[in-house]
Amino acid sequence: MLSLRDRRAVRNHLGSVHAIALVNLAELTSGLAMLGGLGTRVRGIVTGLSITYHKKARGPLMATSVVQVPEVTGPTEFVVTATIHDASGEAVAEAQVRWLLGPVPTA
């Protein structure tokens, strides 16, 4: 779980947290969840990301992502969901982050 403070540096002209700040938070959250679960013989890279905004994001935000890492024996696409909630617990955005996983090449 990661948090983002609502401050001027991340706000847009409407006074809510900027869409790109939410995307960055979602990608980072999915990455920590994904990469933390990979073994030393598997690597991953983001190949796509889509996000749905449910409402204006205001106030402190919390992002969560739970991953059950698949068994990786060759190139494997895997989608991780990251959800961002406001202080009331309402989802303000949900991202689908597509990862390409694969074995680390041997030297």
PDB file of N, CA, C and O in Angstrom, residues 50-98:
ATOM      1  N   SER A  50      -3.660   0.939 -18.571  1.00  0.00           N
ATOM      2  CA  SER A  50      -4.898   1.685 -18.789  1.00  0.00           C
ATOM      3  C   SER A  50      -5.471   2.011 -17.418  1.00  0.00           C
ATOM      4  O   SER A  50      -5.281   1.273 -16.452  1.00  0.00           O
ATOM      5  N   ILE A  51      -6.141   3.134 -17.351  1.00  0.00           N
ATOM      6  CA  ILE A  51      -6.679   3.572 -16.066  1.00  0.00           C
ATOM      7  C   ILE A  51      -8.084   4.122 -16.270  1.00  0.00           C
ATOM      8  O   ILE A  51      -8.372   4.748 -17.294  1.00  0.00           O
ATOM      9  N   THR A  52      -8.933   3.852 -15.307  1.00  0.00           N
ATOM     10  CA  THR A  52     -10.287   4.395 -15.296  1.00  0.00           C
ATOM     11  C   THR A  52     -10.414   5.302 -14.081  1.00  0.00           C
ATOM     12  O   THR A  52     -10.073   4.901 -12.969  1.00  0.00           O
ATOM     13  N   TYR A  53     -10.883   6.512 -14.315  1.00  0.00           N
ATOM     14  CA  TYR A  53     -11.075   7.483 -13.238  1.00  0.00           C
ATOM     15  C   TYR A  53     -12.551   7.464 -12.849  1.00  0.00           C
ATOM     16  O   TYR A  53     -13.417   7.680 -13.679  1.00  0.00           O
ATOM     17  N   HIS A  54     -12.816   7.208 -11.586  1.00  0.00           N
ATOM     18  CA  HIS A  54     -14.191   7.100 -11.118  1.00  0.00           C
ATOM     19  C   HIS A  54     -14.746   8.417 -10.572  1.00  0.00           C
ATOM     20  O   HIS A  54     -15.944   8.663 -10.646  1.00  0.00           O
ATOM     21  N   LYS A  55     -13.876   9.223  -9.977  1.00  0.00           N
ATOM     22  CA  LYS A  55     -14.307  10.514  -9.426  1.00  0.00           C
ATOM     23  C   LYS A  55     -13.071  11.379  -9.220  1.00  0.00           C
ATOM     24  O   LYS A  55     -11.945  10.885  -9.288  1.00  0.00           O
ATOM     25  N   LYS A  56     -13.285  12.665  -8.971  1.00  0.00           N
ATOM     26  CA  LYS A  56     -12.154  13.559  -8.704  1.00  0.00           C
ATOM     27  C   LYS A  56     -11.425  13.088  -7.449  1.00  0.00           C
ATOM     28  O   LYS A  56     -12.056  12.738  -6.449  1.00  0.00           O
ATOM     29  N   ALA A  57     -10.121  13.082  -7.535  1.00  0.00           N
ATOM     30  CA  ALA A  57      -9.295  12.632  -6.407  1.00  0.00           C
ATOM     31  C   ALA A  57      -8.893  13.848  -5.581  1.00  0.00           C
ATOM     32  O   ALA A  57      -8.215  14.746  -6.070  1.00  0.00           O
ATOM     33  N   ARG A  58      -9.317  13.843  -4.337  1.00  0.00           N
ATOM     34  CA  ARG A  58      -8.994  14.939  -3.422  1.00  0.00           C
ATOM     35  C   ARG A  58      -8.633  14.366  -2.064  1.00  0.00           C
ATOM     36  O   ARG A  58      -9.139  13.316  -1.672  1.00  0.00           O
ATOM     37  N   GLY A  59      -7.758  15.066  -1.362  1.00  0.00           N
ATOM     38  CA  GLY A  59      -7.350  14.616  -0.039  1.00  0.00           C
ATOM     39  C   GLY A  59      -6.292  13.532  -0.139  1.00  0.00           C
ATOM     40  O   GLY A  59      -5.810  13.197  -1.214  1.00  0.00           O
ATOM     41  N   PRO A  60      -5.928  12.957   1.008  1.00  0.00           N
ATOM     42  CA  PRO A  60      -4.917  11.895   0.990  1.00  0.00           C
ATOM     43  C   PRO A  60      -5.443  10.661   0.263  1.00  0.00           C
ATOM     44  O   PRO A  60      -6.615  10.308   0.401  1.00  0.00           O
ATOM     45  N   LEU A  61      -4.582  10.042  -0.521  1.00  0.00           N
ATOM     46  CA  LEU A  61      -4.970   8.876  -1.310  1.00  0.00           C
ATOM     47  C   LEU A  61      -4.129   7.665  -0.916  1.00  0.00           C
ATOM     48  O   LEU A  61      -2.965   7.801  -0.561  1.00  0.00           O
ATOM     49  N   MET A  62      -4.740   6.488  -1.008  1.00  0.00           N
ATOM     50  CA  MET A  62      -4.046   5.230  -0.725  1.00  0.00           C
ATOM     51  C   MET A  62      -4.202   4.326  -1.949  1.00  0.00           C
ATOM     52  O   MET A  62      -5.313   4.180  -2.471  1.00  0.00           O
ATOM     53  N   ALA A  63      -3.107   3.730  -2.371  1.00  0.00           N
ATOM     54  CA  ALA A  63      -3.142   2.816  -3.513  1.00  0.00           C
ATOM     55  C   ALA A  63      -2.756   1.415  -3.053  1.00  0.00           C
ATOM     56  O   ALA A  63      -1.816   1.252  -2.269  1.00  0.00           O
ATOM     57  N   THR A  64      -3.497   0.422  -3.545  1.00  0.00           N
ATOM     58  CA  THR A  64      -3.217  -0.964  -3.188  1.00  0.00           C
ATOM     59  C   THR A  64      -3.138  -1.823  -4.444  1.00  0.00           C
ATOM     60  O   THR A  64      -3.777  -1.526  -5.458  1.00  0.00           O
ATOM     61  N   SER A  65      -2.358  -2.876  -4.333  1.00  0.00           N
ATOM     62  CA  SER A  65      -2.224  -3.840  -5.417  1.00  0.00           C
ATOM     63  C   SER A  65      -1.809  -5.167  -4.794  1.00  0.00           C
ATOM     64  O   SER A  65      -0.842  -5.220  -4.031  1.00  0.00           O
ATOM     65  N   VAL A  66      -2.553  -6.197  -5.106  1.00  0.00           N
ATOM     66  CA  VAL A  66      -2.248  -7.530  -4.602  1.00  0.00           C
ATOM     67  C   VAL A  66      -1.935  -8.410  -5.803  1.00  0.00           C
ATOM     68  O   VAL A  66      -2.698  -8.444  -6.767  1.00  0.00           O
ATOM     69  N   VAL A  67      -0.798  -9.110  -5.731  1.00  0.00           N
ATOM     70  CA  VAL A  67      -0.348  -9.901  -6.878  1.00  0.00           C
ATOM     71  C   VAL A  67      -0.080 -11.338  -6.462  1.00  0.00           C
ATOM     72  O   VAL A  67       0.580 -11.582  -5.449  1.00  0.00           O
ATOM     73  N   GLN A  68      -0.574 -12.259  -7.253  1.00  0.00           N
ATOM     74  CA  GLN A  68      -0.212 -13.670  -7.146  1.00  0.00           C
ATOM     75  C   GLN A  68       0.648 -13.934  -8.379  1.00  0.00           C
ATOM     76  O   GLN A  68       0.139 -14.141  -9.475  1.00  0.00           O
ATOM     77  N   VAL A  69       1.972 -13.865  -8.205  1.00  0.00           N
ATOM     78  CA  VAL A  69       2.897 -13.966  -9.335  1.00  0.00           C
ATOM     79  C   VAL A  69       2.771 -15.351  -9.978  1.00  0.00           C
ATOM     80  O   VAL A  69       2.826 -16.368  -9.287  1.00  0.00           O
ATOM     81  N   PRO A  70       2.612 -15.375 -11.318  1.00  0.00           N
ATOM     82  CA  PRO A  70       2.487 -16.666 -11.988  1.00  0.00           C
ATOM     83  C   PRO A  70       3.847 -17.367 -12.109  1.00  0.00           C
ATOM     84  O   PRO A  70       4.891 -16.729 -11.958  1.00  0.00           O
ATOM     85  N   GLU A  71       3.801 -18.643 -12.400  1.00  0.00           N
ATOM     86  CA  GLU A  71       5.044 -19.354 -12.695  1.00  0.00           C
ATOM     87  C   GLU A  71       5.515 -18.882 -14.061  1.00  0.00           C
ATOM     88  O   GLU A  71       4.736 -18.829 -15.015  1.00  0.00           O
ATOM     89  N   VAL A  72       6.784 -18.528 -14.152  1.00  0.00           N
ATOM     90  CA  VAL A  72       7.322 -17.973 -15.390  1.00  0.00           C
ATOM     91  C   VAL A  72       8.444 -18.876 -15.892  1.00  0.00           C
ATOM     92  O   VAL A  72       9.480 -19.014 -15.245  1.00  0.00           O
ATOM     93  N   THR A  73       8.206 -19.509 -17.051  1.00  0.00           N
ATOM     94  CA  THR A  73       9.238 -20.348 -17.669  1.00  0.00           C
ATOM     95  C   THR A  73       9.662 -19.797 -19.021  1.00  0.00           C
ATOM     96  O   THR A  73      10.642 -20.238 -19.593  1.00  0.00           O
ATOM     97  N   GLY A  74       8.913 -18.833 -19.523  1.00  0.00           N
ATOM     98  CA  GLY A  74       9.196 -18.163 -20.791  1.00  0.00           C
ATOM     99  C   GLY A  74       8.482 -16.831 -20.761  1.00  0.00           C
ATOM    100  O   GLY A  74       7.892 -16.456 -19.739  1.00  0.00           O
ATOM    101  N   PRO A  75       8.532 -16.072 -21.857  1.00  0.00           N
ATOM    102  CA  PRO A  75       7.842 -14.782 -21.887  1.00  0.00           C
ATOM    103  C   PRO A  75       6.362 -14.937 -21.508  1.00  0.00           C
ATOM    104  O   PRO A  75       5.656 -15.771 -22.069  1.00  0.00           O
ATOM    105  N   THR A  76       5.939 -14.154 -20.532  1.00  0.00           N
ATOM    106  CA  THR A  76       4.586 -14.265 -19.991  1.00  0.00           C
ATOM    107  C   THR A  76       3.999 -12.882 -19.783  1.00  0.00           C
ATOM    108  O   THR A  76       4.606 -12.049 -19.119  1.00  0.00           O
ATOM    109  N   GLU A  77       2.818 -12.625 -20.370  1.00  0.00           N
ATOM    110  CA  GLU A  77       2.113 -11.372 -20.092  1.00  0.00           C
ATOM    111  C   GLU A  77       1.241 -11.582 -18.867  1.00  0.00           C
ATOM    112  O   GLU A  77       0.600 -12.627 -18.718  1.00  0.00           O
ATOM    113  N   PHE A  78       1.205 -10.560 -18.016  1.00  0.00           N
ATOM    114  CA  PHE A  78       0.455 -10.663 -16.772  1.00  0.00           C
ATOM    115  C   PHE A  78      -0.090  -9.285 -16.425  1.00  0.00           C
ATOM    116  O   PHE A  78       0.638  -8.289 -16.499  1.00  0.00           O
ATOM    117  N   VAL A  79      -1.364  -9.204 -16.070  1.00  0.00           N
ATOM    118  CA  VAL A  79      -1.993  -7.920 -15.740  1.00  0.00           C
ATOM    119  C   VAL A  79      -2.153  -7.803 -14.225  1.00  0.00           C
ATOM    120  O   VAL A  79      -2.628  -8.728 -13.562  1.00  0.00           O
ATOM    121  N   VAL A  80      -1.739  -6.651 -13.717  1.00  0.00           N
ATOM    122  CA  VAL A  80      -1.843  -6.345 -12.287  1.00  0.00           C
ATOM    123  C   VAL A  80      -2.799  -5.171 -12.129  1.00  0.00           C
ATOM    124  O   VAL A  80      -2.693  -4.173 -12.848  1.00  0.00           O
ATOM    125  N   THR A  81      -3.727  -5.265 -11.197  1.00  0.00           N
ATOM    126  CA  THR A  81      -4.660  -4.172 -10.915  1.00  0.00           C
ATOM    127  C   THR A  81      -4.157  -3.364  -9.728  1.00  0.00           C
ATOM    128  O   THR A  81      -3.749  -3.930  -8.718  1.00  0.00           O
ATOM    129  N   ALA A  82      -4.197  -2.056  -9.869  1.00  0.00           N
ATOM    130  CA  ALA A  82      -3.883  -1.143  -8.763  1.00  0.00           C
ATOM    131  C   ALA A  82      -5.109  -0.250  -8.568  1.00  0.00           C
ATOM    132  O   ALA A  82      -5.610   0.339  -9.527  1.00  0.00           O
ATOM    133  N   THR A  83      -5.581  -0.169  -7.338  1.00  0.00           N
ATOM    134  CA  THR A  83      -6.765   0.634  -7.030  1.00  0.00           C
ATOM    135  C   THR A  83      -6.375   1.762  -6.091  1.00  0.00           C
ATOM    136  O   THR A  83      -5.644   1.547  -5.125  1.00  0.00           O
ATOM    137  N   ILE A  84      -6.865   2.958  -6.396  1.00  0.00           N
ATOM    138  CA  ILE A  84      -6.575   4.142  -5.584  1.00  0.00           C
ATOM    139  C   ILE A  84      -7.856   4.582  -4.893  1.00  0.00           C
ATOM    140  O   ILE A  84      -8.892   4.772  -5.541  1.00  0.00           O
ATOM    141  N   HIS A  85      -7.777   4.714  -3.555  1.00  0.00           N
ATOM    142  CA  HIS A  85      -8.927   5.107  -2.733  1.00  0.00           C
ATOM    143  C   HIS A  85      -8.672   6.452  -2.070  1.00  0.00           C
ATOM    144  O   HIS A  85      -7.527   6.783  -1.754  1.00  0.00           O
ATOM    145  N   ASP A  86      -9.750   7.189  -1.820  1.00  0.00           N
ATOM    146  CA  ASP A  86      -9.624   8.429  -1.061  1.00  0.00           C
ATOM    147  C   ASP A  86      -9.775   8.124   0.434  1.00  0.00           C
ATOM    148  O   ASP A  86      -9.913   6.962   0.830  1.00  0.00           O
ATOM    149  N   ALA A  87      -9.757   9.163   1.247  1.00  0.00           N
ATOM    150  CA  ALA A  87      -9.804   8.980   2.707  1.00  0.00           C
ATOM    151  C   ALA A  87     -11.096   8.317   3.182  1.00  0.00           C
ATOM    152  O   ALA A  87     -11.115   7.664   4.216  1.00  0.00           O
ATOM    153  N   SER A  88     -12.177   8.446   2.417  1.00  0.00           N
ATOM    154  CA  SER A  88     -13.441   7.815   2.799  1.00  0.00           C
ATOM    155  C   SER A  88     -13.500   6.343   2.390  1.00  0.00           C
ATOM    156  O   SER A  88     -14.468   5.658   2.704  1.00  0.00           O
ATOM    157  N   GLY A  89     -12.477   5.883   1.660  1.00  0.00           N
ATOM    158  CA  GLY A  89     -12.446   4.496   1.207  1.00  0.00           C
ATOM    159  C   GLY A  89     -13.041   4.280  -0.166  1.00  0.00           C
ATOM    160  O   GLY A  89     -13.064   3.163  -0.670  1.00  0.00           O
ATOM    161  N   GLU A  90     -13.525   5.359  -0.788  1.00  0.00           N
ATOM    162  CA  GLU A  90     -14.103   5.254  -2.127  1.00  0.00           C
ATOM    163  C   GLU A  90     -13.005   5.163  -3.173  1.00  0.00           C
ATOM    164  O   GLU A  90     -12.018   5.897  -3.121  1.00  0.00           O
ATOM    165  N   ALA A  91     -13.186   4.271  -4.158  1.00  0.00           N
ATOM    166  CA  ALA A  91     -12.212   4.150  -5.246  1.00  0.00           C
ATOM    167  C   ALA A  91     -12.327   5.378  -6.143  1.00  0.00           C
ATOM    168  O   ALA A  91     -13.410   5.713  -6.614  1.00  0.00           O
ATOM    169  N   VAL A  92     -11.193   6.052  -6.362  1.00  0.00           N
ATOM    170  CA  VAL A  92     -11.174   7.203  -7.270  1.00  0.00           C
ATOM    171  C   VAL A  92     -10.626   6.817  -8.633  1.00  0.00           C
ATOM    172  O   VAL A  92     -10.922   7.465  -9.632  1.00  0.00           O
ATOM    173  N   ALA A  93      -9.820   5.744  -8.685  1.00  0.00           N
ATOM    174  CA  ALA A  93      -9.258   5.276  -9.952  1.00  0.00           C
ATOM    175  C   ALA A  93      -8.830   3.823  -9.820  1.00  0.00           C
ATOM    176  O   ALA A  93      -8.521   3.348  -8.727  1.00  0.00           O
ATOM    177  N   GLU A  94      -8.816   3.137 -10.972  1.00  0.00           N
ATOM    178  CA  GLU A  94      -8.344   1.758 -11.010  1.00  0.00           C
ATOM    179  C   GLU A  94      -7.545   1.568 -12.295  1.00  0.00           C
ATOM    180  O   GLU A  94      -8.014   1.926 -13.376  1.00  0.00           O
ATOM    181  N   ALA A  95      -6.338   1.043 -12.144  1.00  0.00           N
ATOM    182  CA  ALA A  95      -5.448   0.855 -13.291  1.00  0.00           C
ATOM    183  C   ALA A  95      -5.207  -0.621 -13.544  1.00  0.00           C
ATOM    184  O   ALA A  95      -5.132  -1.419 -12.610  1.00  0.00           O
ATOM    185  N   GLN A  96      -5.091  -0.956 -14.805  1.00  0.00           N
ATOM    186  CA  GLN A  96      -4.694  -2.294 -15.244  1.00  0.00           C
ATOM    187  C   GLN A  96      -3.300  -2.132 -15.858  1.00  0.00           C
ATOM    188  O   GLN A  96      -3.149  -1.471 -16.886  1.00  0.00           O
ATOM    189  N   VAL A  97      -2.311  -2.704 -15.205  1.00  0.00           N
ATOM    190  CA  VAL A  97      -0.927  -2.568 -15.647  1.00  0.00           C
ATOM    191  C   VAL A  97      -0.490  -3.902 -16.240  1.00  0.00           C
ATOM    192  O   VAL A  97      -0.503  -4.921 -15.567  1.00  0.00           O
ATOM    193  N   ARG A  98      -0.113  -3.869 -17.532  1.00  0.00           N
ATOM    194  CA  ARG A  98       0.301  -5.085 -18.231  1.00  0.00           C
ATOM    195  C   ARG A  98       1.817  -5.235 -18.131  1.00  0.00           C
ATOM    196  O   ARG A  98       2.563  -4.335 -18.504  1.00  0.00           O
TER     197      ARG A  98
END
